[in-house]
Short mmCIF file of C-alpha atoms in Angstrom, two decimals:
data_model
loop_
_atom_site.label_atom_id
_atom_site.label_comp_id
_atom_site.label_asym_id
_atom_site.label_seq_id
_atom_site.Cartn_x
_atom_site.Cartn_y
_atom_site.Cartn_z
CA UNK E 9 0.00 0.00 0.00
CA UNK E 10 1.79 3.12 -1.13
CA UNK E 11 1.87 6.19 1.06
CA UNK E 12 0.25 4.58 4.06
CA UNK E 13 1.45 5.96 7.31
CA UNK E 14 0.53 7.43 10.62
CA UNK E 15 -1.02 10.91 10.64
CA UNK E 16 -2.27 13.16 13.38
CA UNK E 17 -4.40 16.24 13.93
CA UNK E 18 -1.95 17.62 16.52
CA UNK E 19 -0.27 20.83 15.35
CA UNK E 20 2.60 20.66 15.90
CA UNK E 21 2.83 16.88 16.15
CA UNK E 22 3.92 15.50 19.51
CA UNK E 23 7.10 13.45 19.95
CA UNK E 24 4.84 10.39 20.22
CA UNK E 25 3.24 11.33 16.88
CA UNK E 26 6.68 11.47 15.28
CA UNK E 27 7.63 8.14 16.87
CA UNK E 28 4.45 6.49 15.60
CA UNK E 29 5.08 7.90 12.11
CA UNK E 30 8.72 6.71 12.01
CA UNK E 31 9.06 3.86 14.54
CA UNK E 32 11.88 1.97 12.84
CA UNK E 33 13.91 5.00 11.80
CA UNK E 34 13.82 6.63 15.23
CA UNK E 35 14.41 3.38 17.12
CA UNK E 36 17.34 2.46 14.89
CA UNK E 37 18.78 5.99 15.07
CA UNK E 38 18.61 5.93 18.89
CA UNK E 39 20.38 2.56 18.83
CA UNK E 40 23.05 4.16 16.62
CA UNK E 41 23.59 6.98 19.11
CA UNK E 42 23.97 4.52 21.98
CA UNK E 43 26.19 2.13 19.99
CA UNK E 44 28.32 4.97 18.66
CA UNK E 45 28.80 6.50 22.08
CA UNK E 46 29.68 3.11 23.59
CA UNK E 47 32.15 2.43 20.78
CA UNK E 48 33.90 5.75 21.42
CA UNK E 49 33.91 5.12 25.17
CA UNK E 50 35.56 1.70 24.67
CA UNK E 51 38.49 3.48 23.05
CA UNK E 52 38.85 5.78 26.06
CA UNK E 53 38.18 3.36 28.90
CA UNK E 54 38.84 -0.33 29.39
CA UNK E 55 35.56 -2.19 28.93
CA UNK E 56 33.99 -4.38 26.24
CA UNK E 57 30.67 -3.97 24.47
CA UNK E 58 31.50 -6.29 21.57
CA UNK E 59 34.30 -8.77 20.99
CA UNK E 60 34.41 -7.80 17.32
CA UNK E 61 34.78 -4.10 18.13
CA UNK E 62 37.44 -4.93 20.70
CA UNK E 63 39.53 -6.58 17.98
CA UNK E 64 39.28 -3.71 15.48
CA UNK E 65 41.83 -0.85 15.35
CA UNK E 66 40.90 1.74 17.99
CA UNK E 67 41.08 4.79 15.67
CA UNK E 68 38.64 3.06 13.32
CA UNK E 69 36.31 2.22 16.21
CA UNK E 70 36.41 5.83 17.45
CA UNK E 71 35.81 7.35 14.00
CA UNK E 72 33.00 4.93 13.17
CA UNK E 73 31.44 5.47 16.60
CA UNK E 74 31.45 9.23 16.11
CA UNK E 75 29.82 8.85 12.67
CA UNK E 76 27.18 6.50 14.12
CA UNK E 77 26.36 8.82 17.02
CA UNK E 78 26.25 12.03 14.97
CA UNK E 79 24.28 10.35 12.19
CA UNK E 80 21.71 9.00 14.63
CA UNK E 81 21.36 12.36 16.37
CA UNK E 82 20.77 14.14 13.06
CA UNK E 83 18.23 11.57 11.90
CA UNK E 84 16.22 11.95 15.11
CA UNK E 85 16.51 15.75 14.97
CA UNK E 86 15.29 15.75 11.36
CA UNK E 87 12.38 13.41 12.03
CA UNK E 88 11.31 15.42 15.10
CA UNK E 89 11.63 18.77 13.32
CA UNK E 90 8.40 20.78 13.43
CA UNK E 91 9.49 23.70 11.26
CA UNK E 92 6.79 24.91 8.87
CA UNK E 93 9.37 24.49 6.12
CA UNK E 94 9.45 20.72 5.54
CA UNK E 95 12.73 21.11 3.70
CA UNK E 96 14.46 22.04 6.97
CA UNK E 97 13.71 18.67 8.57
CA UNK E 98 14.68 16.80 5.43
CA UNK E 99 18.04 18.61 5.27
CA UNK E 100 18.81 17.71 8.88
CA UNK E 101 17.70 14.11 8.42
CA UNK E 102 19.67 13.75 5.17
CA UNK E 103 22.84 14.93 6.91
CA UNK E 104 22.30 12.14 9.43
CA UNK E 105 21.59 9.63 6.68
CA UNK E 106 24.84 10.47 4.88
CA UNK E 107 26.82 10.13 8.14
CA UNK E 108 25.01 6.87 8.87
CA UNK E 109 25.75 5.43 5.43
CA UNK E 110 29.43 6.36 5.84
CA UNK E 111 29.55 4.73 9.28
CA UNK E 112 27.91 1.50 8.15
CA UNK E 113 30.08 1.25 5.05
CA UNK E 114 33.22 1.79 7.15
CA UNK E 115 32.02 -0.84 9.62
CA UNK E 116 31.18 -3.18 6.71
CA UNK E 117 34.71 -2.82 5.29
CA UNK E 118 36.27 -3.35 8.72
CA UNK E 119 34.21 -6.49 9.36
CA UNK E 120 34.87 -7.97 5.91
CA UNK E 121 38.58 -7.21 6.31
CA UNK E 122 38.89 -8.49 9.87
CA UNK E 123 36.27 -11.26 9.93
CA UNK E 124 35.54 -12.37 6.33
CA UNK E 125 33.62 -15.44 7.49
CA UNK E 126 31.16 -13.32 9.53
CA UNK E 127 28.81 -13.18 6.58
CA UNK E 128 25.65 -12.40 8.58
CA UNK E 129 27.35 -9.47 10.31
CA UNK E 130 28.74 -7.86 7.20
CA UNK E 131 25.49 -8.48 5.31
CA UNK E 132 23.66 -6.69 8.13
CA UNK E 133 26.07 -3.77 7.81
CA UNK E 134 25.65 -3.59 4.07
CA UNK E 135 21.94 -4.25 3.61
CA UNK E 136 20.27 -2.91 6.75
CA UNK E 137 22.91 -0.43 7.82
CA UNK E 138 23.83 1.18 4.51
CA UNK E 139 20.96 0.03 2.29
CA UNK E 140 18.01 1.23 4.34
CA UNK E 141 19.43 4.75 4.95
CA UNK E 142 20.31 4.96 1.23
CA UNK E 143 16.72 4.17 0.31
CA UNK E 144 15.44 6.73 2.83
CA UNK E 145 17.84 9.34 1.40
CA UNK E 146 16.50 8.67 -2.09
CA UNK E 147 12.89 8.75 -0.82
CA UNK E 148 13.32 12.13 0.91
CA UNK E 149 14.85 13.63 -2.24
CA UNK E 150 11.94 12.38 -4.34
CA UNK E 151 9.39 13.60 -1.78
CA UNK E 152 11.03 17.03 -1.61
CA UNK E 153 10.99 17.29 -5.41
CA UNK E 154 7.28 16.38 -5.42
CA UNK E 155 6.44 18.89 -2.68
CA UNK E 156 8.45 21.69 -4.33
CA UNK E 157 6.63 21.07 -7.64
CA UNK E 158 3.27 21.21 -5.87
CA UNK E 159 4.30 24.45 -4.14
CA UNK E 160 5.39 26.00 -7.46
CA UNK E 161 2.05 25.07 -9.05
CA UNK E 162 0.24 26.66 -6.08
CA UNK E 163 2.42 29.78 -6.34
CA UNK E 164 3.86 29.30 -2.84
CA UNK E 165 7.53 28.78 -3.72
#
């Protein structure tokens, strides 16, 4: 069913409204923030959150963790944006999506390089981690193009 989704009469929408409209994106982005922060913290302090991360080069773990955390923050900020200009929220979210794609691709390369037999892990990185944000990036660009065309026809833009 194309274009089905949650809608609300609340103006502006509540945080719960945004969460119900984008449950997977927000949940996954929050996971990214937590995972990214924990990855960075493992490079600063001596504790383990993942045996695979523990075995990767620390500068790579720190850089990837920063990209994950910043990407997740920007995605959540963009999805929660209540600006009257829809383009503002899309710009913020797209920044997060680009950072997220970079983080997942870096993690994918690190896993393939370090653990080539961990097929399920690197497939997760590639398909869910980089693929889903890439599709969302494409979708927001298409939606923005559609909205801008509608605004031009209405004489708003």
